[in-house]
Coordinates of N, CA, C and O in Angstrom, one line a residue:
M1 N 105.3 145.2 147.3 CA 105.1 143.8 147.8 C 104.1 143.1 146.9 O 104.3 141.9 146.6
G2 N 103.2 143.8 146.4 CA 102.1 143.2 145.5 C 102.7 142.8 144.2 O 102.3 141.9 143.6
K3 N 103.6 143.6 143.6 CA 104.2 143.3 142.3 C 104.9 141.9 142.3 O 104.7 141.2 141.3
P4 N 105.8 141.6 143.2 CA 106.5 140.3 143.1 C 105.5 139.2 143.1 O 105.7 138.2 142.4
N5 N 104.5 139.2 143.9 CA 103.5 138.2 144.0 C 102.8 138.1 142.6 O 102.5 137.0 142.1
L6 N 102.4 139.2 142.0 CA 101.8 139.2 140.7 C 102.7 138.6 139.7 O 102.3 137.8 138.8
N7 N 104.0 139.0 139.7 CA 105.0 138.4 138.7 C 105.1 136.9 138.9 O 105.2 136.2 137.9
R8 N 105.2 136.5 140.2 CA 105.3 135.1 140.5 C 104.0 134.4 140.0 O 104.1 133.3 139.4
F9 N 102.9 135.0 140.2 CA 101.6 134.4 139.7 C 101.6 134.3 138.2 O 101.2 133.3 137.6
L10 N 102.0 135.4 137.5 CA 102.0 135.3 136.0 C 103.0 134.3 135.5 O 102.7 133.6 134.6
N11 N 104.2 134.3 136.1 CA 105.2 133.3 135.7 C 104.7 131.9 135.8 O 104.9 131.0 135.0
H12 N 104.0 131.6 136.9 CA 103.4 130.3 137.2 C 102.3 130.0 136.1 O 102.4 128.9 135.6
W13 N 101.5 130.9 135.8 CA 100.4 130.7 134.8 C 101.0 130.6 133.4 O 100.6 129.8 132.6
Q14 N 102.1 131.3 133.1 CA 102.7 131.2 131.8 C 103.4 129.8 131.6 O 103.3 129.2 130.6
F15 N 103.9 129.3 132.7 CA 104.5 128.0 132.7 C 103.4 127.0 132.5 O 103.6 126.0 131.6
I16 N 102.3 127.1 133.1 CA 101.2 126.1 132.9 C 100.7 126.2 131.5 O 100.4 125.2 130.9
V17 N 100.5 127.4 131.0 CA 100.1 127.6 129.6 C 101.1 126.9 128.6 O 100.7 126.2 127.7
L18 N 102.3 127.1 128.9 CA 103.4 126.5 128.0 C 103.3 125.0 128.1 O 103.3 124.3 127.0
L19 N 103.1 124.4 129.3 CA 103.0 123.0 129.4 C 101.7 122.4 128.7 O 101.8 121.4 128.0
L20 N 100.6 123.1 128.8 CA 99.4 122.7 128.1 C 99.6 122.8 126.6 O 99.1 121.9 125.9
F21 N 100.3 123.8 126.1 CA 100.5 123.9 124.7 C 101.4 122.8 124.2 O 101.1 122.1 123.2
L22 N 102.4 122.4 124.9 CA 103.3 121.3 124.5 C 102.5 120.0 124.6 O 102.7 119.1 123.7
A23 N 101.7 119.8 125.6 CA 100.9 118.6 125.7 C 100.0 118.5 124.6 O 99.7 117.4 124.0
T24 N 99.4 119.6 124.2 CA 98.4 119.6 123.0 C 99.1 119.2 121.8 O 98.6 118.4 121.0
I25 N 100.3 119.7 121.5 CA 101.1 119.4 120.3 C 101.4 117.9 120.3 O 101.3 117.2 119.3
F26 N 101.8 117.4 121.5 CA 102.1 115.9 121.6 C 100.9 115.1 121.3 O 101.0 114.1 120.5
I27 N 99.8 115.4 121.8 CA 98.5 114.7 121.6 C 98.1 114.7 120.2 O 97.7 113.7 119.6
I28 N 98.2 115.9 119.6 CA 97.9 116.0 118.1 C 98.7 115.1 117.3 O 98.3 114.4 116.4
N29 N 100.0 115.1 117.6 CA 101.0 114.2 116.9 C 100.7 112.7 117.1 O 100.9 111.9 116.2
I30 N 100.3 112.4 118.3 CA 99.9 111.0 118.5 C 98.7 110.6 117.6 O 98.8 109.6 117.0
F31 N 97.7 111.4 117.6 CA 96.5 111.1 116.7 C 96.9 111.1 115.2 O 96.3 110.4 114.5
R32 N 97.9 111.9 114.9 CA 98.3 111.9 113.5 C 99.2 110.7 113.2 O 99.5 110.4 112.1
G33 N 99.7 110.1 114.3 CA 100.6 109.0 114.1 C 102.1 109.4 113.8 O 102.8 108.6 113.3
L34 N 102.4 110.6 114.0 CA 103.7 111.1 113.6 C 104.9 110.5 114.4 O 105.7 109.9 113.9
P35 N 104.9 110.7 115.7 CA 106.0 110.2 116.4 C 105.9 108.7 116.8 O 106.9 108.0 117.0
L36 N 104.8 108.1 116.8 CA 104.6 106.8 117.3 C 104.5 105.7 116.2 O 104.7 104.5 116.5
Q37 N 104.1 106.1 115.0 CA 103.9 105.1 114.0 C 104.9 105.3 112.8 O 104.5 105.6 111.7
K38 N 106.1 105.0 113.1 CA 107.1 105.2 112.0 C 107.2 104.0 111.2 O 107.7 104.0 110.1
N39 N 106.8 102.8 111.7 CA 106.9 101.6 110.9 C 105.7 101.5 109.9 O 104.6 101.6 110.3
V40 N 106.1 101.2 108.7 CA 105.0 101.2 107.6 C 105.4 100.1 106.6 O 106.6 99.8 106.4
M41 N 104.4 99.5 106.0 CA 104.6 98.7 104.8 C 104.6 99.7 103.7 O 103.7 100.5 103.5
R42 N 105.6 99.7 102.9 CA 105.7 100.6 101.8 C 105.7 99.9 100.4 O 106.2 98.8 100.3
A43 N 105.0 100.5 99.5 CA 105.0 100.0 98.1 C 105.2 101.1 97.1 O 104.7 102.2 97.3
L44 N 106.1 100.9 96.2 CA 106.3 101.8 95.1 C 105.7 101.1 93.9 O 106.2 100.0 93.5
I45 N 104.7 101.7 93.3 CA 103.9 101.1 92.2 C 104.3 101.8 90.9 O 104.2 103.0 90.9
Q46 N 104.6 101.1 89.9 CA 104.9 101.6 88.6 C 104.0 101.0 87.5 O 103.9 99.8 87.4
R47 N 103.3 101.9 86.8 CA 102.5 101.4 85.7 C 103.5 101.1 84.5 O 104.3 102.0 84.2
V48 N 103.4 99.9 84.0 CA 104.4 99.5 83.0 C 103.8 98.9 81.8 O 102.6 98.4 81.8
K49 N 104.5 99.0 80.7 CA 104.1 98.4 79.4 C 104.7 96.9 79.4 O 104.2 96.0 78.9
E50 N 105.8 96.8 80.2 CA 106.4 95.5 80.4 C 107.4 95.6 81.5 O 107.9 96.7 81.8
A51 N 107.7 94.5 82.2 CA 108.6 94.4 83.3 C 109.1 93.0 83.4 O 108.3 92.0 83.1
S52 N 110.3 92.8 83.9 CA 110.8 91.5 84.1 C 111.8 91.5 85.3 O 112.4 92.5 85.6
V53 N 112.0 90.3 85.8 CA 113.1 90.0 86.9 C 114.0 88.9 86.4 O 113.5 87.8 86.0
T54 N 115.3 89.2 86.3 CA 116.3 88.3 85.9 C 117.2 88.0 87.1 O 117.7 88.9 87.8
I55 N 117.5 86.7 87.3 CA 118.3 86.2 88.4 C 119.4 85.3 87.8 O 119.0 84.3 87.1
D56 N 120.6 85.6 88.0 CA 121.7 84.8 87.4 C 121.6 84.5 85.9 O 121.8 83.4 85.4
G57 N 121.2 85.6 85.2 CA 121.1 85.5 83.8 C 119.8 84.9 83.2 O 119.7 84.8 82.0
Q58 N 119.0 84.4 84.1 CA 117.7 83.7 83.7 C 116.5 84.6 84.1 O 116.4 85.0 85.2
V59 N 115.6 84.8 83.1 CA 114.4 85.5 83.4 C 113.5 84.6 84.3 O 113.1 83.5 84.0
K60 N 113.2 85.1 85.5 CA 112.4 84.4 86.5 C 110.9 84.7 86.2 O 110.1 83.9 86.3
S61 N 110.6 86.0 86.0 CA 109.2 86.5 85.8 C 109.2 87.6 84.9 O 110.1 88.4 84.8
S62 N 108.1 87.7 84.1 CA 107.9 88.9 83.3 C 106.4 89.1 83.1 O 105.6 88.2 83.2
I63 N 106.1 90.4 82.9 CA 104.7 90.8 82.6 C 104.7 91.7 81.4 O 105.7 92.4 81.1
Q64 N 103.5 91.9 80.9 CA 103.2 92.9 79.9 C 102.5 94.0 80.6 O 102.7 94.2 81.8
T65 N 101.6 94.7 80.0 CA 100.9 95.8 80.6 C 100.3 95.5 82.0 O 99.7 94.5 82.2
G66 N 100.7 96.3 83.0 CA 100.3 96.1 84.3 C 101.0 96.9 85.3 O 101.4 98.0 85.0
L67 N 101.2 96.3 86.5 CA 101.9 97.0 87.6 C 103.1 96.3 88.1 O 103.0 95.1 88.4
L68 N 104.2 97.0 88.2 CA 105.4 96.5 88.9 C 105.3 97.1 90.3 O 105.2 98.3 90.5
I69 N 105.3 96.2 91.3 CA 105.2 96.7 92.7 C 106.4 96.3 93.5 O 106.8 95.1 93.6
L70 N 107.1 97.3 94.0 CA 108.3 97.1 94.8 C 107.8 97.2 96.2 O 107.1 98.2 96.6
L71 N 108.0 96.2 97.1 CA 107.4 96.1 98.4 C 108.4 96.1 99.5 O 109.3 95.3 99.5
G72 N 108.3 97.0 100.4 CA 109.2 97.1 101.6 C 108.4 96.7 102.9 O 107.3 97.3 103.1
I73 N 109.0 95.9 103.7 CA 108.3 95.4 104.9 C 109.1 95.7 106.1 O 110.3 95.6 106.2
E74 N 108.4 96.1 107.2 CA 109.0 96.4 108.5 C 108.4 95.4 109.5 O 107.3 94.9 109.3
N75 N 109.1 95.3 110.7 CA 108.6 94.4 111.7 C 107.2 94.7 112.3 O 106.6 93.8 112.8
A76 N 106.8 95.9 112.2 CA 105.5 96.3 112.8 C 104.4 96.0 111.8 O 103.2 96.3 112.2
D77 N 104.6 95.6 110.6 CA 103.6 95.4 109.6 C 102.7 94.2 110.0 O 103.2 93.3 110.7
T78 N 101.4 94.3 109.7 CA 100.4 93.3 110.1 C 99.7 92.9 108.8 O 99.8 93.4 107.7
E79 N 98.8 91.9 109.1 CA 98.0 91.4 108.0 C 97.0 92.4 107.6 O 96.5 92.4 106.5
E80 N 96.6 93.3 108.5 CA 95.7 94.4 108.2 C 96.4 95.3 107.1 O 95.7 95.8 106.2
D81 N 97.7 95.6 107.3 CA 98.4 96.3 106.2 C 98.4 95.6 104.9 O 98.2 96.2 103.8
I82 N 98.6 94.3 104.9 CA 98.5 93.5 103.7 C 97.2 93.6 103.0 O 97.1 93.9 101.8
T83 N 96.1 93.5 103.8 CA 94.8 93.5 103.2 C 94.5 94.9 102.6 O 94.0 95.0 101.5
W84 N 94.8 96.0 103.4 CA 94.5 97.3 102.9 C 95.4 97.6 101.7 O 94.8 98.2 100.7
L85 N 96.6 97.3 101.7 CA 97.5 97.6 100.6 C 97.1 96.8 99.3 O 97.1 97.4 98.2
S86 N 96.8 95.6 99.4 CA 96.4 94.8 98.2 C 95.1 95.3 97.6 O 95.0 95.4 96.4
K87 N 94.2 95.7 98.5 CA 92.9 96.3 97.9 C 93.2 97.7 97.3 O 92.7 98.0 96.2
K88 N 94.0 98.5 97.9 CA 94.4 99.8 97.3 C 95.0 99.7 96.0 O 94.7 100.3 95.0
I89 N 96.0 98.8 95.9 CA 96.7 98.6 94.6 C 95.8 98.0 93.5 O 95.8 98.5 92.4
S90 N 95.0 97.0 93.9 CA 94.1 96.4 92.9 C 93.1 97.4 92.3 O 92.7 97.2 91.1
N91 N 92.7 98.3 93.1 CA 91.6 99.2 92.7 C 92.1 100.6 92.3 O 91.3 101.5 92.0
L92 N 93.4 100.8 92.4 CA 94.0 102.1 92.0 C 93.7 102.4 90.5 O 94.1 101.7 89.7
R93 N 93.1 103.6 90.3 CA 92.6 103.9 88.9 C 93.7 104.7 88.3 O 93.7 106.0 88.3
I94 N 94.7 104.0 87.7 CA 95.9 104.7 87.1 C 96.1 104.3 85.6 O 97.1 104.7 85.0
F95 N 95.1 103.6 85.1 CA 95.2 103.3 83.6 C 94.1 104.1 82.9 O 93.1 104.4 83.4
G96 N 94.5 104.5 81.7 CA 93.7 105.4 80.9 C 92.4 104.7 80.4 O 92.4 103.5 80.0
D97 N 91.3 105.5 80.4 CA 90.0 105.0 79.8 C 90.0 105.4 78.3 O 91.0 105.8 77.8
E98 N 88.8 105.3 77.7 CA 88.7 105.6 76.3 C 89.0 107.1 76.0 O 89.3 107.4 74.8
N99 N 88.9 107.9 77.0 CA 89.2 109.4 76.8 C 90.7 109.7 77.2 O 91.0 110.9 77.3
G100 N 91.4 108.7 77.6 CA 92.8 109.0 78.0 C 92.9 109.5 79.5 O 94.0 109.9 79.9
V101 N 91.8 109.4 80.2 CA 91.8 109.8 81.6 C 92.1 108.6 82.5 O 91.6 107.5 82.3
M102 N 93.0 108.8 83.5 CA 93.3 107.7 84.4 C 92.1 107.4 85.2 O 91.8 108.0 86.2
N103 N 91.4 106.4 84.8 CA 90.1 106.1 85.4 C 89.9 104.6 85.5 O 88.8 104.2 86.0
K104 N 90.8 103.8 85.2 CA 90.7 102.3 85.2 C 91.8 101.7 86.1 O 92.9 102.2 86.1
S105 N 91.4 100.6 86.7 CA 92.3 99.8 87.6 C 93.0 98.8 86.8 O 92.6 98.5 85.6
V106 N 94.0 98.1 87.4 CA 94.7 97.0 86.8 C 93.7 95.9 86.5 O 93.8 95.1 85.5
I107 N 92.7 95.7 87.3 CA 91.6 94.7 87.1 C 90.8 95.1 85.9 O 90.5 94.2 85.0
D108 N 90.4 96.4 85.8 CA 89.6 96.8 84.6 C 90.3 96.6 83.3 O 89.6 96.3 82.3
V109 N 91.6 96.8 83.2 CA 92.3 96.6 82.0 C 92.9 95.2 81.8 O 93.7 95.0 80.8
D110 N 92.6 94.3 82.7 CA 93.1 93.0 82.7 C 94.6 93.0 82.6 O 95.2 92.2 81.9
G111 N 95.2 93.8 83.5 CA 96.7 94.0 83.5 C 97.3 92.9 84.4 O 96.6 92.1 85.1
E112 N 98.6 92.8 84.3 CA 99.4 91.8 85.0 C 100.1 92.4 86.2 O 100.2 93.7 86.2
L113 N 100.5 91.6 87.1 CA 101.1 92.1 88.4 C 102.5 91.4 88.6 O 102.6 90.2 88.4
L114 N 103.5 92.2 89.0 CA 104.8 91.7 89.3 C 105.2 92.3 90.7 O 105.2 93.6 90.8
V115 N 105.5 91.5 91.7 CA 105.8 92.0 93.0 C 107.3 91.6 93.3 O 107.7 90.5 93.2
V116 N 108.1 92.6 93.7 CA 109.5 92.4 94.0 C 109.8 93.0 95.4 O 109.4 94.1 95.7
S117 N 110.4 92.1 96.2 CA 110.7 92.6 97.6 C 111.8 93.7 97.5 O 112.7 93.5 96.6
Q118 N 111.7 94.7 98.3 CA 112.6 95.8 98.2 C 112.9 96.4 99.5 O 112.3 97.4 99.9
F119 N 113.8 95.8 100.3 CA 114.1 96.3 101.6 C 114.6 97.7 101.6 O 114.5 98.5 102.6
T120 N 115.2 98.2 100.5 CA 115.8 99.5 100.5 C 114.8 100.6 100.5 O 115.1 101.8 100.6
L121 N 113.5 100.3 100.3 CA 112.5 101.3 100.5 C 112.4 101.8 101.9 O 111.9 102.9 102.1
H122 N 113.1 101.1 102.8 CA 113.1 101.6 104.2 C 114.5 102.2 104.6 O 114.8 102.3 105.8
A123 N 115.2 102.6 103.6 CA 116.5 103.2 103.8 C 116.4 104.5 104.6 O 115.5 105.3 104.3
S124 N 117.2 104.7 105.6 CA 117.3 106.0 106.3 C 118.6 106.7 105.9 O 119.7 106.1 106.0
T125 N 118.5 107.9 105.4 CA 119.7 108.6 105.0 C 119.9 109.9 105.9 O 120.6 110.8 105.5
K126 N 119.3 109.8 107.1 CA 119.4 110.9 108.0 C 120.8 111.2 108.4 O 121.2 112.4 108.5
K127 N 121.6 110.2 108.7 CA 123.0 110.4 109.1 C 124.0 109.9 108.1 O 123.9 108.8 107.6
G128 N 125.0 110.7 107.8 CA 126.0 110.3 106.9 C 125.5 110.0 105.5 O 124.4 110.4 105.1
N129 N 126.4 109.4 104.7 CA 126.1 109.1 103.3 C 125.8 107.7 103.0 O 125.4 107.4 101.8
R130 N 126.0 106.8 104.0 CA 125.7 105.4 103.7 C 124.3 105.1 104.3 O 124.1 105.3 105.5
P131 N 123.3 104.7 103.5 CA 122.0 104.4 104.0 C 122.0 103.3 105.1 O 122.7 102.4 105.0
S132 N 121.1 103.5 106.0 CA 120.9 102.5 107.1 C 119.6 101.8 106.7 O 118.6 102.4 106.4
Y133 N 119.6 100.4 106.9 CA 118.4 99.6 106.6 C 117.8 99.0 107.8 O 117.1 98.0 107.8
I134 N 118.1 99.6 109.0 CA 117.8 99.0 110.3 C 116.3 98.8 110.4 O 115.8 97.9 111.1
R135 N 115.5 99.7 109.8 CA 114.0 99.6 109.9 C 113.4 98.5 109.0 O 112.3 98.1 109.2
A136 N 114.1 98.0 108.1 CA 113.6 96.9 107.2 C 113.5 95.6 108.0 O 114.4 95.3 108.8
A137 N 112.5 94.9 107.8 CA 112.3 93.6 108.5 C 113.3 92.6 108.1 O 113.8 92.5 107.0
K138 N 113.7 91.7 109.1 CA 114.7 90.7 108.8 C 113.9 89.6 108.0 O 112.7 89.4 108.1
P139 N 114.7 88.7 107.3 CA 114.0 87.7 106.5 C 113.0 86.8 107.2 O 112.0 86.4 106.6
D140 N 113.3 86.4 108.5 CA 112.4 85.5 109.2 C 111.0 86.1 109.3 O 110.0 85.3 109.4
F141 N 110.9 87.4 109.3 CA 109.6 88.0 109.4 C 109.1 88.5 108.0 O 107.9 88.3 107.6
A142 N 110.0 89.0 107.3 CA 109.7 89.6 106.0 C 109.3 88.6 104.9 O 108.3 88.9 104.2
I143 N 109.9 87.4 104.9 CA 109.5 86.5 103.8 C 108.1 86.0 104.0 O 107.3 86.0 103.0
P144 N 107.6 85.6 105.2 CA 106.2 85.2 105.3 C 105.3 86.3 105.0 O 104.2 86.1 104.4
M145 N 105.6 87.5 105.4 CA 104.7 88.7 105.1 C 104.7 89.0 103.6 O 103.6 89.3 103.0
Y146 N 105.8 88.9 102.9 CA 105.9 89.1 101.5 C 105.0 88.0 100.8 O 104.2 88.3 99.9
E147 N 105.2 86.8 101.2 CA 104.4 85.7 100.6 C 102.9 85.9 100.8 O 102.0 85.7 99.9
K148 N 102.5 86.3 102.1 CA 101.1 86.6 102.3 C 100.6 87.8 101.5 O 99.4 87.7 101.0
F149 N 101.4 88.8 101.3 CA 101.0 89.9 100.4 C 100.7 89.4 99.0 O 99.7 89.8 98.4
V150 N 101.6 88.6 98.5 CA 101.5 88.1 97.1 C 100.2 87.3 97.0 O 99.4 87.4 96.1
E151 N 99.9 86.4 98.0 CA 98.7 85.6 98.0 C 97.5 86.5 98.1 O 96.5 86.3 97.4
Q152 N 97.5 87.5 99.0 CA 96.3 88.4 99.1 C 96.1 89.2 97.9 O 95.0 89.4 97.5
L153 N 97.1 89.7 97.3 CA 97.0 90.5 96.1 C 96.4 89.6 94.9 O 95.5 90.1 94.2
A154 N 96.8 88.4 94.8 CA 96.3 87.5 93.8 C 94.8 87.3 94.1 O 94.0 87.3 93.1
I155 N 94.4 87.1 95.3 CA 92.9 87.0 95.6 C 92.2 88.3 95.3 O 91.1 88.2 94.7
T156 N 92.7 89.4 95.8 CA 92.0 90.7 95.6 C 91.9 91.1 94.2 O 90.8 91.5 93.7
A157 N 92.9 90.8 93.4 CA 92.9 91.2 92.0 C 92.4 90.1 91.1 O 92.2 90.4 89.9
S158 N 92.1 89.0 91.6 CA 91.6 87.8 90.9 C 92.5 87.5 89.7 O 92.1 87.3 88.5
R159 N 93.8 87.4 89.9 CA 94.8 87.0 88.9 C 96.1 86.5 89.5 O 96.4 86.8 90.6
E160 N 96.8 85.8 88.7 CA 98.1 85.4 89.1 C 99.1 86.6 89.3 O 99.0 87.6 88.6
V161 N 99.9 86.4 90.3 CA 100.9 87.5 90.6 C 102.3 86.9 90.3 O 102.7 85.9 90.9
Q162 N 103.1 87.5 89.5 CA 104.5 87.1 89.2 C 105.3 87.7 90.4 O 105.0 88.8 90.9
T163 N 106.5 87.1 90.6 CA 107.3 87.6 91.7 C 108.8 87.6 91.3 O 109.2 86.9 90.4
G164 N 109.5 88.3 92.2 CA 111.0 88.1 92.1 C 111.3 87.0 93.1 O 110.5 86.2 93.4
E165 N 112.6 87.0 93.6 CA 113.0 86.0 94.6 C 113.5 86.8 95.8 O 114.5 87.5 95.6
F166 N 112.9 86.6 96.9 CA 113.3 87.3 98.1 C 114.8 87.1 98.4 O 115.3 86.0 98.5
G167 N 115.5 88.2 98.6 CA 116.9 88.2 99.0 C 117.9 87.9 97.8 O 119.1 88.0 98.0
A168 N 117.4 87.6 96.6 CA 118.3 87.4 95.5 C 118.8 88.7 94.9 O 118.2 89.7 95.1
D169 N 119.9 88.6 94.2 CA 120.4 89.7 93.4 C 119.7 89.7 92.1 O 119.9 88.9 91.2
M170 N 118.7 90.6 92.1 CA 117.8 90.6 90.9 C 118.1 91.8 90.0 O 118.4 92.9 90.5
K171 N 117.9 91.6 88.7 CA 118.0 92.6 87.7 C 116.5 92.9 87.3 O 115.9 92.0 86.7
V172 N 116.0 94.1 87.6 CA 114.6 94.4 87.3 C 114.6 95.3 86.2 O 115.2 96.4 86.2
A173 N 114.0 94.9 85.1 CA 113.9 95.8 83.9 C 112.4 96.2 83.7 O 111.5 95.4 84.0
L174 N 112.2 97.4 83.3 CA 110.8 97.9 83.1 C 110.7 98.9 82.1 O 111.7 99.7 81.8
L175 N 109.6 99.0 81.4 CA 109.3 100.1 80.5 C 108.1 100.8 81.2 O 107.0 100.4 81.1
N176 N 108.4 101.9 81.9 CA 107.4 102.7 82.7 C 106.5 103.3 81.7 O 106.9 103.9 80.7
D177 N 105.2 103.2 81.9 CA 104.2 103.8 81.0 C 103.7 105.1 81.6 O 102.9 105.1 82.6
G178 N 104.0 106.2 81.0 CA 103.5 107.5 81.4 C 104.6 108.5 81.5 O 104.7 109.4 80.7
P179 N 105.5 108.5 82.5 CA 105.6 107.5 83.5 C 104.6 107.8 84.6 O 104.2 108.9 84.9
V180 N 104.2 106.7 85.2 CA 103.3 106.7 86.4 C 103.9 105.9 87.5 O 104.2 104.7 87.3
T181 N 104.3 106.6 88.6 CA 105.0 106.0 89.7 C 104.3 106.5 91.0 O 104.3 107.7 91.1
I182 N 103.8 105.6 91.8 CA 103.1 106.0 93.0 C 103.6 105.4 94.2 O 103.9 104.1 94.2
W183 N 103.8 106.1 95.3 CA 104.3 105.7 96.6 C 103.1 105.5 97.5 O 102.4 106.4 97.7
I184 N 103.0 104.3 98.1 CA 101.9 104.1 99.1 C 102.5 103.7 100.4 O 103.4 102.8 100.5
D185 N 101.9 104.2 101.5 CA 102.3 104.0 102.9 C 101.1 103.4 103.6 O 100.0 104.0 103.6
S186 N 101.2 102.2 104.2 CA 100.1 101.5 104.8 C 99.6 102.1 106.1 O 98.5 101.9 106.5
K187 N 100.5 102.8 106.8 CA 100.1 103.3 108.1 C 99.3 104.6 108.0 O 98.3 104.9 108.6
L188 N 99.8 105.5 107.1 CA 99.2 106.8 106.9 C 98.0 106.7 105.9 O 97.3 107.7 105.7
K189 N 97.9 105.5 105.3 CA 96.8 105.2 104.3 C 96.9 106.2 103.2 O 95.8 106.8 102.8
E190 N 98.1 106.5 102.7 CA 98.2 107.4 101.5 C 99.3 106.9 100.6 O 100.1 106.2 100.9

């Protein structure tokens, strides 16, 4: 008679320990932002010798040495994301110093900036072979955020920022220098 009660007692405690373990995993992931913070402002930064945007056969913007920034916006993005991302990009030390070490920012080398909207940075390829862009912000939200990002980047970097045209069929040409290509995520701050 004592054994069944002991087994029931152990099963009860094993169940509680399992629940505590699962709750701990859930809480850790919340603090890491894994399941709850999927929305991010994304930027793909390329150090370039030159880059340009052509629309309908006409060059809209072009830069020489500097950064080509492809920017993806989601509905959960905020002005805090814009501020953080513009500071990070402006001060990213990815240009060579006198010893050839990546130790200088676009500001330090008096480089130029070109920002192109890129909703496909939010493509999901989880299901099937056709990417889904459901996480990308719609134009009514994305255009003002894109414009605010360009304005903030110009202020932060203290220079004019060239742009593409939101929603246009753009031909983006670049001569990547290095190559140096960096992916930045505003929510995970990396």
